[in-house]
Amino acid sequence: INGELTQRLHDKSYLNAYTYYKIGRYKSAIVSLKNALKQFPDSNHREEIMYYIVVSNYRLAHDSVEAKQADRYLSLLDSYYSFIEEYPESKHVKELERYAKEAKNYTDKNNTDKQQ
């Protein structure tokens, strides 16, 4: 019974966070997903949670005003590296690599702009 209850809490925590992602509230999604990870580090949704953190970071950065883009792309890269470290064989790797590449291109381009 205890295991079943724990599972329900894990599911609820994940689904609440996922709902923010679904409706396009990526900032709230990131906060909720990170909280879900903190609360239930051994959740059986861990891979999906970490995946949606990266994707939410990407969507947030991609759609941001320029002033906030650099920081948000760095957050994306941060969450990307955490994901890859834990799930190098994930089916999501190819998709997330594309987002990371865009973030790297953005940060490289903007670092060179600043240095000129």
mmCIF file of N, CA and C in Angstrom:
data_model
loop_
_atom_site.group_PDB
_atom_site.id
_atom_site.type_symbol
_atom_site.label_atom_id
_atom_site.label_comp_id
_atom_site.label_asym_id
_atom_site.label_seq_id
_atom_site.Cartn_x
_atom_site.Cartn_y
_atom_site.Cartn_z
ATOM 1 N N ILE A 1 0.845 -1.214 0.000
ATOM 2 C CA ILE A 1 0.000 0.000 0.000
ATOM 3 C C ILE A 1 0.877 1.260 0.000
ATOM 4 N N ASN A 2 1.915 1.265 0.805
ATOM 5 C CA ASN A 2 2.789 2.420 0.878
ATOM 6 C C ASN A 2 3.389 2.764 -0.480
ATOM 7 N N GLY A 3 3.840 1.741 -1.186
ATOM 8 C CA GLY A 3 4.421 1.937 -2.507
ATOM 9 C C GLY A 3 3.422 2.557 -3.469
ATOM 10 N N GLU A 4 2.190 2.110 -3.353
ATOM 11 C CA GLU A 4 1.120 2.604 -4.238
ATOM 12 C C GLU A 4 0.848 4.087 -3.977
ATOM 13 N N LEU A 5 0.840 4.450 -2.718
ATOM 14 C CA LEU A 5 0.613 5.849 -2.329
ATOM 15 C C LEU A 5 1.757 6.721 -2.838
ATOM 16 N N THR A 6 2.973 6.256 -2.619
ATOM 17 C CA THR A 6 4.152 6.979 -3.103
ATOM 18 C C THR A 6 4.048 7.187 -4.606
ATOM 19 N N GLN A 7 3.668 6.133 -5.316
ATOM 20 C CA GLN A 7 3.539 6.207 -6.768
ATOM 21 C C GLN A 7 2.526 7.277 -7.164
ATOM 22 N N ARG A 8 1.412 7.311 -6.438
ATOM 23 C CA ARG A 8 0.378 8.304 -6.749
ATOM 24 C C ARG A 8 0.897 9.721 -6.531
ATOM 25 N N LEU A 9 1.690 9.914 -5.479
ATOM 26 C CA LEU A 9 2.279 11.228 -5.212
ATOM 27 C C LEU A 9 3.249 11.616 -6.322
ATOM 28 N N HIS A 10 4.062 10.648 -6.762
ATOM 29 C CA HIS A 10 4.998 10.890 -7.862
ATOM 30 C C HIS A 10 4.230 11.295 -9.120
ATOM 31 N N ASP A 11 3.179 10.546 -9.426
ATOM 32 C CA ASP A 11 2.376 10.819 -10.619
ATOM 33 C C ASP A 11 1.768 12.220 -10.544
ATOM 34 N N LYS A 12 1.200 12.532 -9.386
ATOM 35 C CA LYS A 12 0.509 13.808 -9.208
ATOM 36 C C LYS A 12 1.495 14.966 -9.371
ATOM 37 N N SER A 13 2.638 14.841 -8.732
ATOM 38 C CA SER A 13 3.669 15.864 -8.789
ATOM 39 C C SER A 13 4.112 16.092 -10.235
ATOM 40 N N TYR A 14 4.310 15.011 -10.945
ATOM 41 C CA TYR A 14 4.738 15.082 -12.353
ATOM 42 C C TYR A 14 3.645 15.700 -13.217
ATOM 43 N N LEU A 15 2.413 15.226 -13.048
ATOM 44 C CA LEU A 15 1.327 15.709 -13.901
ATOM 45 C C LEU A 15 1.004 17.177 -13.653
ATOM 46 N N ASN A 16 1.079 17.619 -12.401
ATOM 47 C CA ASN A 16 0.860 19.039 -12.096
ATOM 48 C C ASN A 16 1.873 19.895 -12.832
ATOM 49 N N ALA A 17 3.120 19.485 -12.783
ATOM 50 C CA ALA A 17 4.187 20.234 -13.449
ATOM 51 C C ALA A 17 4.011 20.178 -14.961
ATOM 52 N N TYR A 18 3.655 19.007 -15.462
ATOM 53 C CA TYR A 18 3.488 18.813 -16.901
ATOM 54 C C TYR A 18 2.363 19.697 -17.447
ATOM 55 N N THR A 19 1.336 19.915 -16.628
ATOM 56 C CA THR A 19 0.208 20.754 -17.039
ATOM 57 C C THR A 19 0.677 22.164 -17.403
ATOM 58 N N TYR A 20 1.568 22.726 -16.607
ATOM 59 C CA TYR A 20 2.111 24.051 -16.935
ATOM 60 C C TYR A 20 2.796 24.026 -18.297
ATOM 61 N N TYR A 21 3.544 22.961 -18.531
ATOM 62 C CA TYR A 21 4.242 22.822 -19.815
ATOM 63 C C TYR A 21 3.214 22.798 -20.952
ATOM 64 N N LYS A 22 2.181 21.988 -20.775
ATOM 65 C CA LYS A 22 1.157 21.807 -21.812
ATOM 66 C C LYS A 22 0.493 23.119 -22.198
ATOM 67 N N ILE A 23 0.247 23.983 -21.218
ATOM 68 C CA ILE A 23 -0.461 25.225 -21.522
ATOM 69 C C ILE A 23 0.501 26.353 -21.877
ATOM 70 N N GLY A 24 1.784 26.034 -21.989
ATOM 71 C CA GLY A 24 2.747 27.016 -22.459
ATOM 72 C C GLY A 24 3.255 27.974 -21.389
ATOM 73 N N ARG A 25 3.067 27.592 -20.117
ATOM 74 C CA ARG A 25 3.609 28.438 -19.036
ATOM 75 C C ARG A 25 4.959 27.855 -18.620
ATOM 76 N N TYR A 26 5.949 28.125 -19.457
ATOM 77 C CA TYR A 26 7.230 27.410 -19.337
ATOM 78 C C TYR A 26 8.001 27.786 -18.078
ATOM 79 N N LYS A 27 7.877 29.030 -17.650
ATOM 80 C CA LYS A 27 8.568 29.440 -16.424
ATOM 81 C C LYS A 27 8.020 28.654 -15.232
ATOM 82 N N SER A 28 6.703 28.592 -15.134
ATOM 83 C CA SER A 28 6.058 27.836 -14.054
ATOM 84 C C SER A 28 6.374 26.357 -14.182
ATOM 85 N N ALA A 29 6.412 25.877 -15.410
ATOM 86 C CA ALA A 29 6.716 24.464 -15.646
ATOM 87 C C ALA A 29 8.098 24.126 -15.098
ATOM 88 N N ILE A 30 9.083 24.975 -15.392
ATOM 89 C CA ILE A 30 10.454 24.715 -14.943
ATOM 90 C C ILE A 30 10.512 24.641 -13.418
ATOM 91 N N VAL A 31 9.875 25.612 -12.758
ATOM 92 C CA VAL A 31 9.866 25.636 -11.292
ATOM 93 C C VAL A 31 9.201 24.365 -10.751
ATOM 94 N N SER A 32 8.039 24.022 -11.278
ATOM 95 C CA SER A 32 7.302 22.846 -10.798
ATOM 96 C C SER A 32 8.045 21.555 -11.060
ATOM 97 N N LEU A 33 8.632 21.446 -12.252
ATOM 98 C CA LEU A 33 9.363 20.225 -12.599
ATOM 99 C C LEU A 33 10.583 20.059 -11.691
ATOM 100 N N LYS A 34 11.285 21.169 -11.450
ATOM 101 C CA LYS A 34 12.450 21.095 -10.554
ATOM 102 C C LYS A 34 12.025 20.723 -9.139
ATOM 103 N N ASN A 35 10.890 21.262 -8.700
ATOM 104 C CA ASN A 35 10.379 20.900 -7.371
ATOM 105 C C ASN A 35 10.016 19.425 -7.309
ATOM 106 N N ALA A 36 9.409 18.930 -8.369
ATOM 107 C CA ALA A 36 9.044 17.505 -8.423
ATOM 108 C C ALA A 36 10.293 16.635 -8.301
ATOM 109 N N LEU A 37 11.362 17.054 -8.959
ATOM 110 C CA LEU A 37 12.633 16.311 -8.875
ATOM 111 C C LEU A 37 13.204 16.353 -7.470
ATOM 112 N N LYS A 38 13.144 17.527 -6.848
ATOM 113 C CA LYS A 38 13.676 17.678 -5.491
ATOM 114 C C LYS A 38 12.889 16.817 -4.516
ATOM 115 N N GLN A 39 11.567 16.876 -4.669
ATOM 116 C CA GLN A 39 10.678 16.166 -3.763
ATOM 117 C C GLN A 39 10.786 14.653 -3.937
ATOM 118 N N PHE A 40 10.876 14.206 -5.170
ATOM 119 C CA PHE A 40 10.897 12.777 -5.472
ATOM 120 C C PHE A 40 12.066 12.449 -6.391
ATOM 121 N N PRO A 41 13.312 12.511 -5.875
ATOM 122 C CA PRO A 41 14.471 12.296 -6.743
ATOM 123 C C PRO A 41 14.468 10.913 -7.408
ATOM 124 N N ASP A 42 13.810 9.954 -6.777
ATOM 125 C CA ASP A 42 13.803 8.599 -7.349
ATOM 126 C C ASP A 42 12.498 8.292 -8.088
ATOM 127 N N SER A 43 11.796 9.338 -8.493
ATOM 128 C CA SER A 43 10.535 9.166 -9.216
ATOM 129 C C SER A 43 10.749 8.344 -10.481
ATOM 130 N N ASN A 44 9.764 7.517 -10.811
ATOM 131 C CA ASN A 44 9.865 6.768 -12.066
ATOM 132 C C ASN A 44 9.588 7.671 -13.269
ATOM 133 N N HIS A 45 9.272 8.941 -13.000
ATOM 134 C CA HIS A 45 9.083 9.928 -14.079
ATOM 135 C C HIS A 45 10.329 10.783 -14.255
ATOM 136 N N ARG A 46 11.405 10.423 -13.583
ATOM 137 C CA ARG A 46 12.606 11.272 -13.555
ATOM 138 C C ARG A 46 13.081 11.673 -14.957
ATOM 139 N N GLU A 47 13.147 10.709 -15.856
ATOM 140 C CA GLU A 47 13.634 11.011 -17.205
ATOM 141 C C GLU A 47 12.724 12.021 -17.906
ATOM 142 N N GLU A 48 11.413 11.794 -17.836
ATOM 143 C CA GLU A 48 10.485 12.736 -18.485
ATOM 144 C C GLU A 48 10.569 14.112 -17.837
ATOM 145 N N ILE A 49 10.673 14.141 -16.520
ATOM 146 C CA ILE A 49 10.746 15.419 -15.813
ATOM 147 C C ILE A 49 11.965 16.203 -16.301
ATOM 148 N N MET A 50 13.106 15.520 -16.356
ATOM 149 C CA MET A 50 14.332 16.188 -16.791
ATOM 150 C C MET A 50 14.239 16.606 -18.263
ATOM 151 N N TYR A 51 13.580 15.774 -19.049
ATOM 152 C CA TYR A 51 13.361 16.097 -20.468
ATOM 153 C C TYR A 51 12.531 17.381 -20.598
ATOM 154 N N TYR A 52 11.429 17.453 -19.850
ATOM 155 C CA TYR A 52 10.560 18.630 -19.964
ATOM 156 C C TYR A 52 11.208 19.885 -19.385
ATOM 157 N N ILE A 53 12.148 19.731 -18.466
ATOM 158 C CA ILE A 53 12.890 20.897 -17.975
ATOM 159 C C ILE A 53 13.712 21.478 -19.130
ATOM 160 N N VAL A 54 14.381 20.610 -19.885
ATOM 161 C CA VAL A 54 15.195 21.077 -21.008
ATOM 162 C C VAL A 54 14.300 21.741 -22.059
ATOM 163 N N VAL A 55 13.221 21.066 -22.426
ATOM 164 C CA VAL A 55 12.342 21.592 -23.480
ATOM 165 C C VAL A 55 11.694 22.908 -23.041
ATOM 166 N N SER A 56 11.279 22.989 -21.788
ATOM 167 C CA SER A 56 10.687 24.236 -21.284
ATOM 168 C C SER A 56 11.710 25.360 -21.315
ATOM 169 N N ASN A 57 12.950 25.038 -20.908
ATOM 170 C CA ASN A 57 14.023 26.030 -20.981
ATOM 171 C C ASN A 57 14.226 26.501 -22.415
ATOM 172 N N TYR A 58 14.169 25.557 -23.336
ATOM 173 C CA TYR A 58 14.344 25.909 -24.753
ATOM 174 C C TYR A 58 13.228 26.839 -25.225
ATOM 175 N N ARG A 59 11.994 26.454 -24.964
ATOM 176 C CA ARG A 59 10.856 27.258 -25.425
ATOM 177 C C ARG A 59 10.893 28.646 -24.815
ATOM 178 N N LEU A 60 11.239 28.692 -23.534
ATOM 179 C CA LEU A 60 11.309 29.967 -22.834
ATOM 180 C C LEU A 60 12.396 30.845 -23.455
ATOM 181 N N ALA A 61 13.571 30.281 -23.669
ATOM 182 C CA ALA A 61 14.690 31.041 -24.231
ATOM 183 C C ALA A 61 14.371 31.486 -25.655
ATOM 184 N N HIS A 62 13.872 30.551 -26.438
ATOM 185 C CA HIS A 62 13.589 30.784 -27.846
ATOM 186 C C HIS A 62 12.594 31.929 -28.034
ATOM 187 N N ASP A 63 11.596 32.007 -27.148
ATOM 188 C CA ASP A 63 10.535 33.008 -27.282
ATOM 189 C C ASP A 63 10.786 34.266 -26.456
ATOM 190 N N SER A 64 11.962 34.361 -25.823
ATOM 191 C CA SER A 64 12.221 35.470 -24.906
ATOM 192 C C SER A 64 12.586 36.753 -25.626
ATOM 193 N N VAL A 65 12.421 37.843 -24.881
ATOM 194 C CA VAL A 65 12.980 39.105 -25.347
ATOM 195 C C VAL A 65 14.493 38.975 -25.290
ATOM 196 N N GLU A 66 15.175 39.726 -26.127
ATOM 197 C CA GLU A 66 16.614 39.544 -26.277
ATOM 198 C C GLU A 66 17.383 39.706 -24.965
ATOM 199 N N ALA A 67 16.937 40.620 -24.141
ATOM 200 C CA ALA A 67 17.647 40.889 -22.881
ATOM 201 C C ALA A 67 17.742 39.647 -21.991
ATOM 202 N N LYS A 68 16.752 38.775 -22.104
ATOM 203 C CA LYS A 68 16.712 37.605 -21.221
ATOM 204 C C LYS A 68 17.227 36.343 -21.905
ATOM 205 N N GLN A 69 17.457 36.420 -23.220
ATOM 206 C CA GLN A 69 17.783 35.215 -23.970
ATOM 207 C C GLN A 69 19.072 34.534 -23.542
ATOM 208 N N ALA A 70 20.129 35.312 -23.363
ATOM 209 C CA ALA A 70 21.436 34.724 -23.049
ATOM 210 C C ALA A 70 21.355 33.862 -21.790
ATOM 211 N N ASP A 71 20.800 34.425 -20.719
ATOM 212 C CA ASP A 71 20.677 33.679 -19.463
ATOM 213 C C ASP A 71 19.832 32.428 -19.634
ATOM 214 N N ARG A 72 18.778 32.565 -20.401
ATOM 215 C CA ARG A 72 17.867 31.431 -20.556
ATOM 216 C C ARG A 72 18.477 30.329 -21.416
ATOM 217 N N TYR A 73 19.264 30.725 -22.404
ATOM 218 C CA TYR A 73 19.965 29.704 -23.187
ATOM 219 C C TYR A 73 21.017 29.001 -22.330
ATOM 220 N N LEU A 74 21.636 29.732 -21.413
ATOM 221 C CA LEU A 74 22.598 29.096 -20.506
ATOM 222 C C LEU A 74 21.890 28.098 -19.585
ATOM 223 N N SER A 75 20.711 28.463 -19.096
ATOM 224 C CA SER A 75 19.926 27.530 -18.274
ATOM 225 C C SER A 75 19.563 26.288 -19.073
ATOM 226 N N LEU A 76 19.223 26.499 -20.329
ATOM 227 C CA LEU A 76 18.913 25.367 -21.212
ATOM 228 C C LEU A 76 20.117 24.431 -21.300
ATOM 229 N N LEU A 77 21.290 24.982 -21.547
ATOM 230 C CA LEU A 77 22.494 24.147 -21.663
ATOM 231 C C LEU A 77 22.777 23.409 -20.358
ATOM 232 N N ASP A 78 22.579 24.098 -19.268
ATOM 233 C CA ASP A 78 22.754 23.496 -17.948
ATOM 234 C C ASP A 78 21.877 22.256 -17.785
ATOM 235 N N SER A 79 20.587 22.423 -18.080
ATOM 236 C CA SER A 79 19.649 21.310 -17.912
ATOM 237 C C SER A 79 19.914 20.214 -18.949
ATOM 238 N N TYR A 80 20.372 20.620 -20.123
ATOM 239 C CA TYR A 80 20.717 19.651 -21.178
ATOM 240 C C TYR A 80 21.864 18.747 -20.713
ATOM 241 N N TYR A 81 22.933 19.359 -20.168
ATOM 242 C CA TYR A 81 24.080 18.552 -19.737
ATOM 243 C C TYR A 81 23.700 17.607 -18.594
ATOM 244 N N SER A 82 22.856 18.057 -17.686
ATOM 245 C CA SER A 82 22.390 17.182 -16.599
ATOM 246 C C SER A 82 21.634 15.991 -17.163
ATOM 247 N N PHE A 83 20.788 16.277 -18.154
ATOM 248 C CA PHE A 83 19.991 15.204 -18.759
ATOM 249 C C PHE A 83 20.892 14.180 -19.436
ATOM 250 N N ILE A 84 21.805 14.656 -20.278
ATOM 251 C CA ILE A 84 22.686 13.787 -21.055
ATOM 252 C C ILE A 84 23.569 12.940 -20.138
ATOM 253 N N GLU A 85 24.016 13.547 -19.056
ATOM 254 C CA GLU A 85 24.861 12.829 -18.103
ATOM 255 C C GLU A 85 24.096 11.644 -17.524
ATOM 256 N N GLU A 86 22.819 11.860 -17.221
ATOM 257 C CA GLU A 86 22.023 10.808 -16.594
ATOM 258 C C GLU A 86 21.406 9.836 -17.601
ATOM 259 N N TYR A 87 21.051 10.333 -18.771
ATOM 260 C CA TYR A 87 20.349 9.497 -19.752
ATOM 261 C C TYR A 87 21.007 9.577 -21.134
ATOM 262 N N PRO A 88 22.267 9.150 -21.249
ATOM 263 C CA PRO A 88 22.958 9.277 -22.539
ATOM 264 C C PRO A 88 22.301 8.440 -23.642
ATOM 265 N N GLU A 89 21.533 7.431 -23.262
ATOM 266 C CA GLU A 89 20.907 6.546 -24.249
ATOM 267 C C GLU A 89 19.440 6.899 -24.510
ATOM 268 N N SER A 90 18.969 7.988 -23.946
ATOM 269 C CA SER A 90 17.551 8.339 -24.046
ATOM 270 C C SER A 90 17.113 8.533 -25.494
ATOM 271 N N LYS A 91 15.848 8.235 -25.738
ATOM 272 C CA LYS A 91 15.284 8.461 -27.077
ATOM 273 C C LYS A 91 15.162 9.961 -27.372
ATOM 274 N N HIS A 92 15.312 10.792 -26.353
ATOM 275 C CA HIS A 92 15.169 12.241 -26.527
ATOM 276 C C HIS A 92 16.480 12.933 -26.913
ATOM 277 N N VAL A 93 17.593 12.197 -26.862
ATOM 278 C CA VAL A 93 18.908 12.828 -27.030
ATOM 279 C C VAL A 93 19.016 13.648 -28.315
ATOM 280 N N LYS A 94 18.593 13.083 -29.440
ATOM 281 C CA LYS A 94 18.739 13.781 -30.736
ATOM 282 C C LYS A 94 18.000 15.122 -30.731
ATOM 283 N N GLU A 95 16.772 15.101 -30.248
ATOM 284 C CA GLU A 95 15.973 16.329 -30.199
ATOM 285 C C GLU A 95 16.652 17.368 -29.299
ATOM 286 N N LEU A 96 17.086 16.938 -28.124
ATOM 287 C CA LEU A 96 17.684 17.874 -27.172
ATOM 288 C C LEU A 96 19.017 18.406 -27.682
ATOM 289 N N GLU A 97 19.731 17.592 -28.436
ATOM 290 C CA GLU A 97 20.991 18.049 -29.035
ATOM 291 C C GLU A 97 20.748 19.230 -29.968
ATOM 292 N N ARG A 98 19.637 19.194 -30.705
ATOM 293 C CA ARG A 98 19.301 20.308 -31.608
ATOM 294 C C ARG A 98 19.108 21.599 -30.810
ATOM 295 N N TYR A 99 18.397 21.486 -29.677
ATOM 296 C CA TYR A 99 18.155 22.666 -28.839
ATOM 297 C C TYR A 99 19.477 23.187 -28.272
ATOM 298 N N ALA A 100 20.324 22.266 -27.834
ATOM 299 C CA ALA A 100 21.609 22.653 -27.243
ATOM 300 C C ALA A 100 22.471 23.351 -28.293
ATOM 301 N N LYS A 101 22.407 22.841 -29.509
ATOM 302 C CA LYS A 101 23.196 23.429 -30.599
ATOM 303 C C LYS A 101 22.747 24.873 -30.852
ATOM 304 N N GLU A 102 21.443 25.074 -30.878
ATOM 305 C CA GLU A 102 20.912 26.428 -31.077
ATOM 306 C C GLU A 102 21.384 27.347 -29.944
ATOM 307 N N ALA A 103 21.351 26.831 -28.727
ATOM 308 C CA ALA A 103 21.778 27.617 -27.564
ATOM 309 C C ALA A 103 23.260 27.964 -27.671
ATOM 310 N N LYS A 104 24.069 26.985 -28.062
ATOM 311 C CA LYS A 104 25.520 27.219 -28.203
ATOM 312 C C LYS A 104 25.782 28.249 -29.296
ATOM 313 N N ASN A 105 25.092 28.102 -30.416
ATOM 314 C CA ASN A 105 25.254 29.077 -31.506
ATOM 315 C C ASN A 105 24.900 30.477 -31.022
ATOM 316 N N TYR A 106 23.815 30.564 -30.291
ATOM 317 C CA TYR A 106 23.363 31.860 -29.782
ATOM 318 C C TYR A 106 24.408 32.456 -28.849
ATOM 319 N N THR A 107 24.872 31.665 -27.880
ATOM 320 C CA THR A 107 25.821 32.200 -26.897
ATOM 321 C C THR A 107 27.156 32.527 -27.558
ATOM 322 N N ASP A 108 27.611 31.700 -28.486
ATOM 323 C CA ASP A 108 28.860 31.998 -29.209
ATOM 324 C C ASP A 108 28.739 33.306 -29.977
ATOM 325 N N LYS A 109 27.666 33.418 -30.747
ATOM 326 C CA LYS A 109 27.436 34.595 -31.587
ATOM 327 C C LYS A 109 27.390 35.864 -30.713
ATOM 328 N N ASN A 110 26.712 35.763 -29.583
ATOM 329 C CA ASN A 110 26.560 36.946 -28.747
ATOM 330 C C ASN A 110 27.810 37.267 -27.953
ATOM 331 N N ASN A 111 28.608 36.277 -27.667
ATOM 332 C CA ASN A 111 29.900 36.551 -27.016
ATOM 333 C C ASN A 111 30.829 37.275 -27.974
ATOM 334 N N THR A 112 30.819 36.845 -29.251
ATOM 335 C CA THR A 112 31.670 37.525 -30.240
ATOM 336 C C THR A 112 31.184 38.946 -30.471
ATOM 337 N N ASP A 113 29.869 39.130 -30.502
ATOM 338 C CA ASP A 113 29.333 40.488 -30.683
ATOM 339 C C ASP A 113 29.846 41.411 -29.572
ATOM 340 N N LYS A 114 29.836 40.899 -28.345
ATOM 341 C CA LYS A 114 30.226 41.733 -27.199
ATOM 342 C C LYS A 114 31.710 42.055 -27.213
ATOM 343 N N GLN A 115 32.504 41.158 -27.780
ATOM 344 C CA GLN A 115 33.950 41.356 -27.756
ATOM 345 C C GLN A 115 34.406 42.380 -28.811
ATOM 346 N N GLN A 116 33.588 42.644 -29.797
ATOM 347 C CA GLN A 116 34.009 43.568 -30.869
ATOM 348 C C GLN A 116 33.941 45.022 -30.451
#
